[in-house]
Every structure is written in C-alpha cells, then in structure tokens.
mmCIF file of C-alpha atoms in Angstrom:
data_model
loop_
_atom_site.group_PDB
_atom_site.id
_atom_site.type_symbol
_atom_site.label_atom_id
_atom_site.label_comp_id
_atom_site.label_asym_id
_atom_site.label_seq_id
_atom_site.Cartn_x
_atom_site.Cartn_y
_atom_site.Cartn_z
ATOM 1 C CA SER A 679 -8.855 -22.433 8.631
ATOM 2 C CA TYR A 680 -6.450 -25.281 8.633
ATOM 3 C CA SER A 681 -2.762 -25.418 7.519
ATOM 4 C CA THR A 682 -2.121 -27.789 4.582
ATOM 5 C CA ASP A 683 1.309 -27.084 4.742
ATOM 6 C CA ARG A 684 2.518 -31.176 4.713
ATOM 7 C CA LYS A 685 6.298 -30.488 4.972
ATOM 8 C CA SER A 686 5.771 -28.516 8.485
ATOM 9 C CA ARG A 687 3.469 -30.548 10.208
ATOM 10 C CA GLU A 688 3.659 -34.355 10.879
ATOM 11 C CA GLU A 689 -0.061 -36.429 11.586
ATOM 12 C CA ASN A 690 -1.239 -35.929 14.949
ATOM 13 C CA LYS A 691 -0.513 -39.491 16.440
ATOM 14 C CA THR A 692 -3.477 -38.999 19.170
ATOM 15 C CA THR A 693 -6.211 -38.980 16.504
ATOM 16 C CA VAL A 694 -4.382 -41.004 14.281
ATOM 17 C CA GLU A 695 -4.277 -44.047 17.395
ATOM 18 C CA SER A 696 -7.877 -42.335 18.638
ATOM 19 C CA LEU A 697 -9.483 -42.814 15.201
ATOM 20 C CA TYR A 698 -8.190 -46.623 15.301
ATOM 21 C CA ARG A 699 -9.523 -47.475 18.440
ATOM 22 C CA LEU A 700 -13.226 -46.239 16.753
ATOM 23 C CA SER A 701 -12.618 -48.779 13.851
ATOM 24 C CA VAL A 702 -12.210 -46.143 11.136
ATOM 25 C CA ASP A 703 -10.536 -46.200 8.282
ATOM 26 C CA VAL A 704 -7.225 -44.175 7.601
ATOM 27 C CA LYS A 705 -5.783 -44.468 5.159
ATOM 28 C CA LYS A 706 -9.010 -43.737 3.390
ATOM 29 C CA ILE A 707 -8.714 -40.278 5.226
ATOM 30 C CA ARG A 708 -4.916 -39.994 4.568
ATOM 31 C CA ARG A 709 -6.331 -40.155 0.805
ATOM 32 C CA LEU A 710 -9.139 -38.479 0.659
ATOM 33 C CA LYS A 711 -8.723 -35.780 3.709
ATOM 34 C CA GLU A 712 -5.120 -35.546 4.841
ATOM 35 C CA TRP A 713 -5.200 -31.895 6.426
ATOM 36 C CA VAL A 714 -8.069 -33.269 9.096
ATOM 37 C CA LEU A 715 -4.653 -35.979 10.883
ATOM 38 C CA LEU A 716 -2.371 -33.077 10.882
ATOM 39 C CA GLN A 717 -4.353 -30.152 12.749
ATOM 40 C CA ASP A 718 -2.990 -29.526 16.662
ATOM 41 C CA VAL A 719 -6.608 -30.063 17.949
ATOM 42 C CA ALA A 720 -8.855 -32.527 17.444
ATOM 43 C CA TYR A 721 -11.943 -33.747 19.549
ATOM 44 C CA ALA A 722 -12.594 -37.465 17.369
ATOM 45 C CA ASN A 723 -12.949 -39.754 21.616
ATOM 46 C CA GLU A 724 -15.677 -36.497 22.089
ATOM 47 C CA LEU A 725 -17.356 -36.007 19.790
ATOM 48 C CA ALA A 726 -17.688 -40.388 19.528
ATOM 49 C CA ALA A 727 -19.520 -40.181 22.439
ATOM 50 C CA THR A 728 -21.849 -37.890 22.000
ATOM 51 C CA LEU A 729 -22.828 -39.609 18.340
ATOM 52 C CA LYS A 730 -23.438 -42.792 20.333
ATOM 53 C CA GLU A 731 -25.013 -40.942 23.004
ATOM 54 C CA MET A 732 -27.690 -39.903 20.372
ATOM 55 C CA GLY A 733 -28.026 -43.638 19.377
ATOM 56 C CA ALA A 734 -25.437 -44.519 16.402
ATOM 57 C CA ASP A 735 -23.654 -48.388 17.112
ATOM 58 C CA GLU A 736 -20.037 -48.300 16.355
ATOM 59 C CA THR A 737 -20.826 -49.062 13.050
ATOM 60 C CA THR A 738 -22.276 -45.820 12.640
ATOM 61 C CA VAL A 739 -19.956 -43.531 14.100
ATOM 62 C CA ALA A 740 -17.276 -45.096 11.889
ATOM 63 C CA SER A 741 -19.205 -44.467 8.778
ATOM 64 C CA ILE A 742 -20.002 -41.297 9.416
ATOM 65 C CA LEU A 743 -16.039 -40.392 10.611
ATOM 66 C CA GLU A 744 -15.133 -41.741 7.180
ATOM 67 C CA ARG A 745 -16.980 -39.457 4.795
ATOM 68 C CA CYS A 746 -16.878 -36.071 7.313
ATOM 69 C CA PRO A 747 -13.396 -36.056 9.003
ATOM 70 C CA GLU A 748 -13.460 -32.656 9.752
ATOM 71 C CA ALA A 749 -16.121 -33.217 11.874
ATOM 72 C CA ILE A 750 -13.695 -34.227 15.139
ATOM 73 C CA LEU A 751 -11.979 -30.793 14.114
ATOM 74 C CA HIS A 752 -15.433 -29.034 15.462
ATOM 75 C CA THR A 753 -15.243 -28.296 20.126
ATOM 76 C CA PRO A 754 -17.884 -30.067 21.764
ATOM 77 C CA ALA A 755 -19.611 -26.878 22.445
ATOM 78 C CA GLU A 756 -19.719 -27.052 18.618
ATOM 79 C CA ILE A 757 -21.511 -30.113 18.678
ATOM 80 C CA GLU A 758 -23.773 -29.911 21.195
ATOM 81 C CA ALA A 759 -25.193 -26.570 19.913
ATOM 82 C CA GLN A 760 -25.859 -28.196 16.143
ATOM 83 C CA ARG A 761 -27.283 -31.412 18.750
ATOM 84 C CA ALA A 762 -30.148 -28.355 19.395
ATOM 85 C CA LEU A 763 -30.530 -26.572 17.267
ATOM 86 C CA TRP A 764 -31.276 -30.065 14.716
ATOM 87 C CA GLN A 765 -33.502 -31.477 17.827
ATOM 88 C CA SER A 766 -35.371 -28.332 17.560
ATOM 89 C CA VAL A 767 -37.507 -29.569 14.096
ATOM 90 C CA CYS A 768 -36.537 -33.451 13.695
ATOM 91 C CA GLN A 769 -38.946 -36.106 15.629
ATOM 92 C CA ASN A 770 -36.733 -37.984 18.210
ATOM 93 C CA GLU A 771 -33.115 -38.656 18.585
ATOM 94 C CA LYS A 772 -33.540 -41.533 16.092
ATOM 95 C CA GLN A 773 -34.480 -39.353 12.827
ATOM 96 C CA LEU A 774 -31.842 -37.379 14.007
ATOM 97 C CA ILE A 775 -28.643 -39.666 14.583
ATOM 98 C CA ALA A 776 -29.989 -41.358 10.782
ATOM 99 C CA LEU A 777 -30.424 -37.827 8.986
ATOM 100 C CA ILE A 778 -26.460 -36.942 10.060
ATOM 101 C CA GLU A 779 -25.188 -40.126 9.046
ATOM 102 C CA GLN A 780 -27.259 -40.163 6.212
ATOM 103 C CA PHE A 781 -25.897 -36.183 5.478
ATOM 104 C CA PRO A 782 -23.184 -35.906 7.612
ATOM 105 C CA GLU A 783 -21.109 -32.547 5.488
ATOM 106 C CA SER A 784 -24.403 -30.905 5.917
ATOM 107 C CA PHE A 785 -24.624 -31.430 10.299
ATOM 108 C CA PHE A 786 -21.197 -30.368 10.648
ATOM 109 C CA THR A 787 -21.465 -27.325 8.988
ATOM 110 C CA THR A 788 -21.203 -25.044 12.255
ATOM 111 C CA LYS A 789 -19.494 -22.325 10.546
ATOM 112 C CA HIS A 790 -22.948 -20.191 10.375
ATOM 113 C CA HIS A 791 -24.772 -21.792 13.789
ATOM 114 C CA GLU A 792 -26.553 -18.239 14.322
ATOM 115 C CA ASN A 793 -27.731 -18.298 10.256
ATOM 116 C CA GLN A 794 -28.767 -21.110 10.818
ATOM 117 C CA LYS A 795 -31.208 -20.971 14.588
ATOM 118 C CA ALA A 796 -32.338 -17.587 12.501
ATOM 119 C CA ASN A 797 -33.875 -18.974 9.441
ATOM 120 C CA ILE A 798 -35.221 -22.272 11.106
ATOM 121 C CA LEU A 799 -36.915 -19.564 12.852
ATOM 122 C CA TYR A 800 -38.237 -17.675 10.721
ATOM 123 C CA PHE A 801 -39.203 -20.749 8.197
ATOM 124 C CA GLN A 802 -41.161 -21.732 11.644
ATOM 125 C CA GLU A 803 -43.145 -18.176 11.641
ATOM 126 C CA LEU A 804 -43.656 -18.801 7.528
ATOM 127 C CA GLY A 805 -46.020 -22.091 8.336
ATOM 128 C CA LEU A 806 -43.040 -24.544 7.069
ATOM 129 C CA LYS A 807 -43.206 -27.629 8.729
ATOM 130 C CA ASN A 808 -40.838 -29.272 10.245
ATOM 131 C CA ASN A 809 -40.499 -31.915 8.077
ATOM 132 C CA ILE A 810 -39.942 -29.753 4.804
ATOM 133 C CA ILE A 811 -37.279 -27.475 6.895
ATOM 134 C CA THR A 812 -35.125 -30.556 8.086
ATOM 135 C CA ARG A 813 -35.125 -31.168 4.305
ATOM 136 C CA PHE A 814 -34.396 -28.015 3.434
ATOM 137 C CA LEU A 815 -31.188 -28.832 5.928
ATOM 138 C CA THR A 816 -29.818 -32.310 4.294
ATOM 139 C CA SER A 817 -30.567 -31.112 0.768
ATOM 140 C CA ALA A 818 -29.708 -27.563 0.465
ATOM 141 C CA PRO A 819 -27.571 -26.154 3.127
ATOM 142 C CA THR A 820 -26.706 -22.767 1.450
ATOM 143 C CA VAL A 821 -30.090 -21.620 2.106
ATOM 144 C CA PHE A 822 -28.736 -21.327 5.786
ATOM 145 C CA SER A 823 -25.265 -19.700 5.600
ATOM 146 C CA ASN A 824 -27.819 -16.985 4.337
ATOM 147 C CA PRO A 825 -28.542 -14.551 6.945
ATOM 148 C CA VAL A 826 -32.334 -13.943 7.597
ATOM 149 C CA GLU A 827 -32.799 -11.009 6.197
ATOM 150 C CA LYS A 828 -31.562 -11.952 3.088
ATOM 151 C CA ASN A 829 -34.342 -15.183 2.578
ATOM 152 C CA LYS A 830 -37.480 -12.574 4.028
ATOM 153 C CA SER A 831 -36.395 -10.254 0.689
ATOM 154 C CA VAL A 832 -36.714 -13.010 -1.353
ATOM 155 C CA ILE A 833 -40.127 -14.007 -0.080
ATOM 156 C CA GLU A 834 -41.298 -10.248 -0.141
ATOM 157 C CA THR A 835 -39.962 -10.099 -3.173
ATOM 158 C CA LEU A 836 -42.044 -13.461 -4.351
ATOM 159 C CA ARG A 837 -45.092 -12.479 -2.791
ATOM 160 C CA ARG A 838 -45.214 -8.607 -4.297
ATOM 161 C CA SER A 839 -44.816 -10.845 -7.150
ATOM 162 C CA TYR A 840 -47.910 -13.404 -6.823
ATOM 163 C CA LEU A 841 -49.731 -10.156 -6.712
ATOM 164 C CA SER A 842 -48.543 -7.839 -8.520
ATOM 165 C CA LEU A 843 -49.665 -11.133 -11.533
ATOM 166 C CA GLY A 844 -53.041 -11.791 -9.999
ATOM 167 C CA GLY A 845 -52.766 -13.537 -7.170
ATOM 168 C CA SER A 846 -55.230 -13.757 -4.707
ATOM 169 C CA ASP A 847 -54.176 -12.812 -0.196
ATOM 170 C CA ALA A 848 -55.900 -15.967 0.249
ATOM 171 C CA ASN A 849 -53.656 -17.932 -2.223
ATOM 172 C CA MET A 850 -49.823 -16.637 -1.863
ATOM 173 C CA LYS A 851 -49.317 -17.785 1.201
ATOM 174 C CA ILE A 852 -49.609 -21.369 0.144
ATOM 175 C CA TRP A 853 -48.105 -20.707 -3.208
ATOM 176 C CA ILE A 854 -45.084 -19.066 -1.341
ATOM 177 C CA LEU A 855 -45.099 -22.491 0.384
ATOM 178 C CA LYS A 856 -45.525 -25.134 -2.049
ATOM 179 C CA LEU A 857 -42.906 -23.405 -3.924
ATOM 180 C CA LEU A 858 -40.780 -23.263 -1.045
ATOM 181 C CA SER A 859 -40.720 -27.364 -0.428
ATOM 182 C CA GLN A 860 -40.593 -27.626 -4.137
ATOM 183 C CA ASN A 861 -37.823 -25.512 -4.835
ATOM 184 C CA PRO A 862 -35.759 -24.457 -1.393
ATOM 185 C CA PHE A 863 -32.484 -22.796 -4.104
ATOM 186 C CA VAL A 864 -35.540 -20.096 -5.168
ATOM 187 C CA LEU A 865 -33.766 -18.407 -1.826
ATOM 188 C CA LEU A 866 -30.348 -18.520 -2.944
ATOM 189 C CA ASN A 867 -31.659 -16.181 -5.967
ATOM 190 C CA THR A 868 -31.983 -12.262 -5.555
ATOM 191 C CA SER A 869 -34.604 -10.417 -5.865
ATOM 192 C CA THR A 870 -33.305 -8.483 -8.969
ATOM 193 C CA THR A 871 -32.850 -11.684 -10.951
ATOM 194 C CA ILE A 872 -36.539 -12.631 -9.886
ATOM 195 C CA GLN A 873 -37.529 -9.181 -11.121
ATOM 196 C CA GLU A 874 -35.217 -9.826 -13.985
ATOM 197 C CA ASN A 875 -36.864 -13.044 -15.024
ATOM 198 C CA LEU A 876 -40.438 -12.335 -14.575
ATOM 199 C CA GLU A 877 -40.603 -8.976 -16.402
ATOM 200 C CA PHE A 878 -38.899 -11.109 -19.605
ATOM 201 C CA LEU A 879 -41.959 -13.284 -19.252
ATOM 202 C CA GLN A 880 -44.352 -10.503 -19.945
ATOM 203 C CA LYS A 881 -42.329 -8.481 -22.509
ATOM 204 C CA ASN A 882 -42.784 -12.012 -24.392
ATOM 205 C CA HIS A 883 -46.391 -11.294 -24.172
ATOM 206 C CA PHE A 884 -47.241 -14.167 -21.070
ATOM 207 C CA THR A 885 -50.373 -12.748 -19.400
ATOM 208 C CA ASP A 886 -49.637 -12.394 -15.948
ATOM 209 C CA CYS A 887 -51.921 -15.785 -15.510
ATOM 210 C CA GLU A 888 -49.418 -17.184 -17.562
ATOM 211 C CA VAL A 889 -46.877 -16.383 -15.942
ATOM 212 C CA LEU A 890 -48.355 -17.668 -13.084
ATOM 213 C CA GLN A 891 -48.783 -20.980 -14.594
ATOM 214 C CA LEU A 892 -45.278 -21.467 -15.470
ATOM 215 C CA LEU A 893 -44.619 -20.018 -11.958
ATOM 216 C CA SER A 894 -46.077 -23.301 -10.912
ATOM 217 C CA LYS A 895 -45.141 -25.764 -13.674
ATOM 218 C CA LEU A 896 -41.660 -24.813 -13.420
ATOM 219 C CA LYS A 897 -41.366 -24.972 -9.249
ATOM 220 C CA GLY A 898 -39.844 -21.749 -8.485
ATOM 221 C CA PHE A 899 -36.193 -23.123 -11.403
ATOM 222 C CA ILE A 900 -37.381 -20.229 -13.734
ATOM 223 C CA PHE A 901 -35.393 -18.457 -11.577
ATOM 224 C CA GLN A 902 -32.253 -20.160 -11.628
ATOM 225 C CA LEU A 903 -32.416 -18.998 -15.353
ATOM 226 C CA THR A 904 -31.462 -15.815 -17.486
ATOM 227 C CA PRO A 905 -33.676 -13.590 -19.526
ATOM 228 C CA VAL A 906 -30.334 -14.188 -22.761
ATOM 229 C CA THR A 907 -30.562 -18.178 -22.055
ATOM 230 C CA MET A 908 -34.331 -18.530 -22.126
ATOM 231 C CA GLY A 909 -35.031 -15.812 -24.934
ATOM 232 C CA GLN A 910 -32.398 -18.563 -27.143
ATOM 233 C CA SER A 911 -34.544 -21.485 -25.972
ATOM 234 C CA MET A 912 -36.781 -19.788 -27.676
ATOM 235 C CA LEU A 913 -35.408 -18.945 -30.701
ATOM 236 C CA PHE A 914 -34.378 -21.946 -31.216
ATOM 237 C CA SER A 915 -37.479 -23.508 -30.822
ATOM 238 C CA LYS A 916 -38.886 -21.181 -32.679
ATOM 239 C CA ASN A 917 -36.752 -22.239 -35.916
ATOM 240 C CA VAL A 918 -36.947 -25.727 -35.596
ATOM 241 C CA PHE A 919 -40.857 -25.519 -35.025
ATOM 242 C CA LYS A 920 -41.445 -22.394 -37.994
ATOM 243 C CA CYS A 921 -44.270 -20.697 -35.895
ATOM 244 C CA SER A 922 -44.994 -17.787 -35.013
ATOM 245 C CA ASP A 923 -44.182 -15.802 -31.917
ATOM 246 C CA ARG A 924 -48.255 -17.183 -30.914
ATOM 247 C CA GLU A 925 -48.592 -20.197 -31.064
ATOM 248 C CA LEU A 926 -44.886 -20.316 -29.660
ATOM 249 C CA LYS A 927 -46.405 -18.992 -26.183
ATOM 250 C CA GLN A 928 -48.668 -21.948 -26.439
ATOM 251 C CA LEU A 929 -45.619 -25.143 -27.178
ATOM 252 C CA VAL A 930 -44.511 -22.956 -24.048
ATOM 253 C CA LEU A 931 -47.481 -23.197 -21.564
ATOM 254 C CA LYS A 932 -47.367 -26.481 -23.087
ATOM 255 C CA CYS A 933 -44.332 -27.939 -22.397
ATOM 256 C CA PRO A 934 -42.062 -25.370 -20.114
ATOM 257 C CA ALA A 935 -38.935 -28.051 -20.620
ATOM 258 C CA LEU A 936 -38.695 -25.411 -23.809
ATOM 259 C CA LEU A 937 -37.894 -22.062 -21.984
ATOM 260 C CA TYR A 938 -36.016 -24.187 -18.776
ATOM 261 C CA TYR A 939 -33.690 -26.129 -21.253
ATOM 262 C CA SER A 940 -30.425 -24.228 -22.813
ATOM 263 C CA ALA A 941 -31.178 -24.508 -26.655
ATOM 264 C CA PRO A 942 -27.695 -27.455 -27.172
ATOM 265 C CA VAL A 943 -29.838 -29.194 -25.160
ATOM 266 C CA LEU A 944 -32.829 -28.994 -26.966
ATOM 267 C CA GLU A 945 -31.392 -29.739 -29.838
ATOM 268 C CA GLU A 946 -29.247 -32.929 -29.216
ATOM 269 C CA ARG A 947 -32.578 -34.297 -27.687
ATOM 270 C CA LEU A 948 -34.261 -32.943 -30.669
ATOM 271 C CA GLU A 949 -31.403 -34.982 -32.485
ATOM 272 C CA GLY A 950 -31.981 -38.079 -30.135
ATOM 273 C CA LEU A 951 -35.682 -38.127 -31.197
ATOM 274 C CA ARG A 952 -34.864 -38.106 -34.916
ATOM 275 C CA LYS A 953 -32.552 -40.040 -34.902
ATOM 276 C CA GLU A 954 -34.959 -42.606 -33.795
ATOM 277 C CA GLY A 955 -37.274 -42.085 -36.750
ATOM 278 C CA ILE A 956 -39.570 -39.497 -35.213
ATOM 279 C CA SER A 957 -41.203 -36.473 -36.778
ATOM 280 C CA VAL A 958 -40.280 -32.679 -35.499
ATOM 281 C CA GLU A 959 -43.949 -32.308 -37.072
ATOM 282 C CA GLN A 960 -44.619 -35.971 -34.197
ATOM 283 C CA ILE A 961 -42.508 -33.660 -31.753
ATOM 284 C CA ARG A 962 -44.555 -30.544 -31.844
ATOM 285 C CA GLU A 963 -47.724 -32.205 -31.977
ATOM 286 C CA THR A 964 -46.140 -33.612 -28.285
ATOM 287 C CA PRO A 965 -43.070 -31.203 -27.144
ATOM 288 C CA THR A 966 -43.318 -32.646 -23.131
ATOM 289 C CA VAL A 967 -41.286 -35.541 -25.340
ATOM 290 C CA LEU A 968 -38.534 -32.869 -24.535
ATOM 291 C CA GLU A 969 -38.596 -33.160 -21.542
ATOM 292 C CA LEU A 970 -36.921 -36.652 -21.762
ATOM 293 C CA THR A 971 -33.434 -37.306 -21.780
ATOM 294 C CA THR A 972 -32.414 -39.593 -24.777
ATOM 295 C CA GLN A 973 -31.521 -42.588 -23.327
ATOM 296 C CA ILE A 974 -34.893 -42.860 -22.207
ATOM 297 C CA VAL A 975 -36.561 -41.982 -24.936
ATOM 298 C CA GLN A 976 -34.232 -45.032 -27.020
ATOM 299 C CA TYR A 977 -35.163 -46.919 -23.381
ATOM 300 C CA ARG A 978 -38.816 -46.611 -24.231
ATOM 301 C CA VAL A 979 -38.831 -46.423 -28.108
ATOM 302 C CA ARG A 980 -37.474 -50.325 -28.266
ATOM 303 C CA LYS A 981 -40.254 -51.356 -25.276
ATOM 304 C CA LEU A 982 -42.650 -50.075 -27.280
ATOM 305 C CA SER A 983 -41.114 -51.324 -30.650
ATOM 306 C CA ALA A 984 -40.804 -55.287 -28.396
ATOM 307 C CA LEU A 985 -44.914 -54.425 -28.551
ATOM 308 C CA GLY A 986 -45.229 -54.324 -32.545
ATOM 309 C CA TYR A 987 -46.121 -50.737 -31.416
ATOM 310 C CA ASP A 988 -44.391 -48.094 -33.321
ATOM 311 C CA VAL A 989 -43.739 -44.486 -32.443
ATOM 312 C CA LYS A 990 -43.032 -43.713 -36.631
ATOM 313 C CA ARG A 991 -46.597 -43.195 -36.504
ATOM 314 C CA GLY A 992 -49.558 -41.271 -35.114
ATOM 315 C CA THR A 993 -48.962 -39.120 -31.684
ATOM 316 C CA LEU A 994 -45.813 -39.772 -28.932
ATOM 317 C CA ASP A 995 -47.928 -39.337 -25.764
ATOM 318 C CA SER A 996 -47.509 -42.907 -25.680
ATOM 319 C CA LEU A 997 -43.818 -42.102 -25.109
ATOM 320 C CA SER A 998 -43.470 -39.050 -23.258
ATOM 321 C CA GLY A 999 -44.400 -37.930 -19.295
ATOM 322 C CA THR A 1000 -43.302 -39.427 -16.806
ATOM 323 C CA LYS A 1001 -42.007 -43.195 -15.208
ATOM 324 C CA LYS A 1002 -45.084 -43.515 -13.416
ATOM 325 C CA ASP A 1003 -47.697 -42.675 -17.052
ATOM 326 C CA PHE A 1004 -45.066 -44.318 -19.200
ATOM 327 C CA GLU A 1005 -45.430 -47.847 -17.324
ATOM 328 C CA ALA A 1006 -49.319 -47.011 -17.522
ATOM 329 C CA SER A 1007 -49.181 -46.853 -21.386
ATOM 330 C CA TYR A 1008 -47.393 -49.527 -22.013
ATOM 331 C CA GLY A 1009 -49.792 -51.400 -19.079
ATOM 332 C CA LYS A 1010 -52.466 -50.097 -21.739
ATOM 333 C CA ILE A 1011 -50.629 -51.747 -25.285
ATOM 334 C CA ARG A 1012 -49.561 -54.380 -23.600
ATOM 335 C CA ALA A 1013 -52.782 -55.447 -22.404
ATOM 336 C CA LYS A 1014 -54.274 -55.048 -26.048
ATOM 337 C CA LYS A 1015 -52.188 -57.216 -27.885
ATOM 338 C CA GLU A 1016 -52.695 -59.630 -25.391
ATOM 339 C CA ARG A 1017 -56.078 -59.370 -25.509
ATOM 340 C CA PRO A 1018 -57.875 -62.596 -26.838
ATOM 341 C CA ILE A 1019 -59.591 -62.043 -30.706
ATOM 342 C CA PHE A 1020 -63.240 -63.716 -29.574
ATOM 343 C CA ASN A 1021 -64.808 -64.232 -25.757
ATOM 344 C CA PRO A 1022 -63.011 -68.211 -24.947
ATOM 345 C CA VAL A 1023 -66.511 -68.013 -22.152
ATOM 346 C CA ALA A 1024 -69.260 -65.977 -24.858
ATOM 347 C CA PRO A 1025 -72.117 -68.746 -25.533
ATOM 348 C CA LEU A 1026 -72.370 -69.931 -28.911
ATOM 349 C CA PRO A 1027 -74.696 -68.602 -31.605
ATOM 350 C CA ILE A 1028 -77.153 -71.703 -31.472
ATOM 351 C CA GLU A 1029 -80.064 -71.431 -35.024
ATOM 352 C CA ASP A 1030 -83.603 -71.857 -33.291
#
C-alpha cells in the first residue's frame, strides 16, 4: 500500500522531472492520482525504456503513463515478469504493446502474478485459444486474480451440471469453452451460486433440456442472477401478461430477457413500448422486443413511421432483434415502398 498523506509528504522531484522529460501531462496526474508523485521510489525512466524496447513511440509511452501512472511504482523485475507472461499468449510484441496501450490497468496489475501464470497455463490446457485468453486478460483481469483452484472448482461444477442436465461427454468440452469465451465472468461465481440457480429453474418446471437451452441463450449470465431476482422477474411477467405457469415458461424460453432483466427494468421498458402505442398483447406475441432499451425502441419506431409503417398494427417482428436484424427488416420495408406499381420494362399487351 502507498502513502496518501499529502500534508506530511512532498512530491518526488526526480519522478516529476522524469515525467516531464517523457512529455507526460503531470498536471493530469496531480488531478487524478497525485499519490503516485508522493512516493519515495519510482521507475519512470526504466519503464519508459522497456516500453520503447517493445516498440512503443514517445506518444504511446506518455499516453500509457498518463492513464496508469501507478505503473511507474513497479520494479523493472516485476515489469519484465509481466512482459514475459503476456508474451506467452500474444502473437508478437506489436500486439502486446497495443494491448498495454489500450488496457494499461490490466497489464500493470502485478499483485497476483503467480495466480495469473497458473491460470494462463490452466486455460491453455483446457483448450482455450491464446486470442481468447488475451481477451480475458484485458477485459476480465479479476478472473486471473483468483487462485487457479477456485477457477478449476467452478469449471468442474459447470461440467457436472452440464452432464446431469443430459449433455453428452462429446459436447461437454465444446460447451464449456464456448460459455467461457462468451462470458469469462462466470468464473467469478461460486459453485453454490451456480447450483442454486439451476435448482431454481428446475423447481419452476423447466426440463433439463430447456435449462440447457436457457444456459446457451443467456451465455452464462444466468449465473450472475439470484433465485430471488429471477422469481421477481417471472412474477412481474406473469402478472403483466396474465398467463399461466405453462404459458410463462414458454414466454421465458422464447425471450430469456424475461428472466435476466430485473422487474423494474422490465417495467420501464414495458411503459416505453406502451407510450409508443404498442399493446401488451403485441408484446406478449413478440416478447423479444423487451430486450431493447426505451431509447432504441423510440429510434426504431421513428424510422419505421417515416416509411409509413405503423407499429401499432400487426406484429413487432420488424421492431425487435439486433441492429443487423432491424436494418434488414427496415431495408425490405423501404424497398417495398419504393418499388413501382407496374414494371416499366414489361411489354405492353397488344391485341391481335
């Protein structure tokens, strides 16, 4: 831990001068992380030399130090160890320096170096490709802070759960690797949480096959929920759509967002749709529209209305879906609107 007592400490002049020579915006560091400048020992010049050796130019070095000034407090030995570790999963140093520039905080988290090393080896043995592991390192660094035994325990729970739900041995590894690549944060859960959430679905009469279907559709995010929040979301949907338990289950399978989003979020989105003149019956017919934020719904309704398409009539298929899905539907509607009533190149009928 570093001292932050400003009254009893003064800025390290050597550090400040070194940063100025490296074209670093020292005022920015004073404003955001002044405590870094108060430390007795820092390695600004040594770190800059290492980054340049890896291919970084002066502008890149300055950018890295401004965004993550605490990096200069790590010893050259710590930086070299981290460099070697990340190189083991990067294609080359050009890719490595690009990652450091984009995610400096992740690279300079050296506190759990041994855990990082053990987890990288474990993920490689598991079959995860290096490009996926680098994505983990940058976007989910906390996963690597875990002791490798913790991550192994979660993977083992997922493996047992998949097999107990009727998944096959042949597909189990592929399923786990896909789940991890889609959502590495599943590893931050406990084995107990995973088991409780699966039991909740089974108690609500989802078959083993349907539970597997939900796990795949939700990309593992279901493990970041709790039985309480899932229960509240399902109760909200049941009351809004006035449906039976069987009908509710079919709605959830059709739109897992009814399980994933909290009741307040679902209520807000439902009200946004109703303000656009869309009925509850229409939403029940196409519940996937609840996956969209109110802002996206308003934008899409305006675009469709400009073409003369009234979303208050018929289904909401043209409104829902991903951005790519919507653009495809919008394009078809526009093309149909612009199509001439008659074919100008068709031969005219001539009487004999």
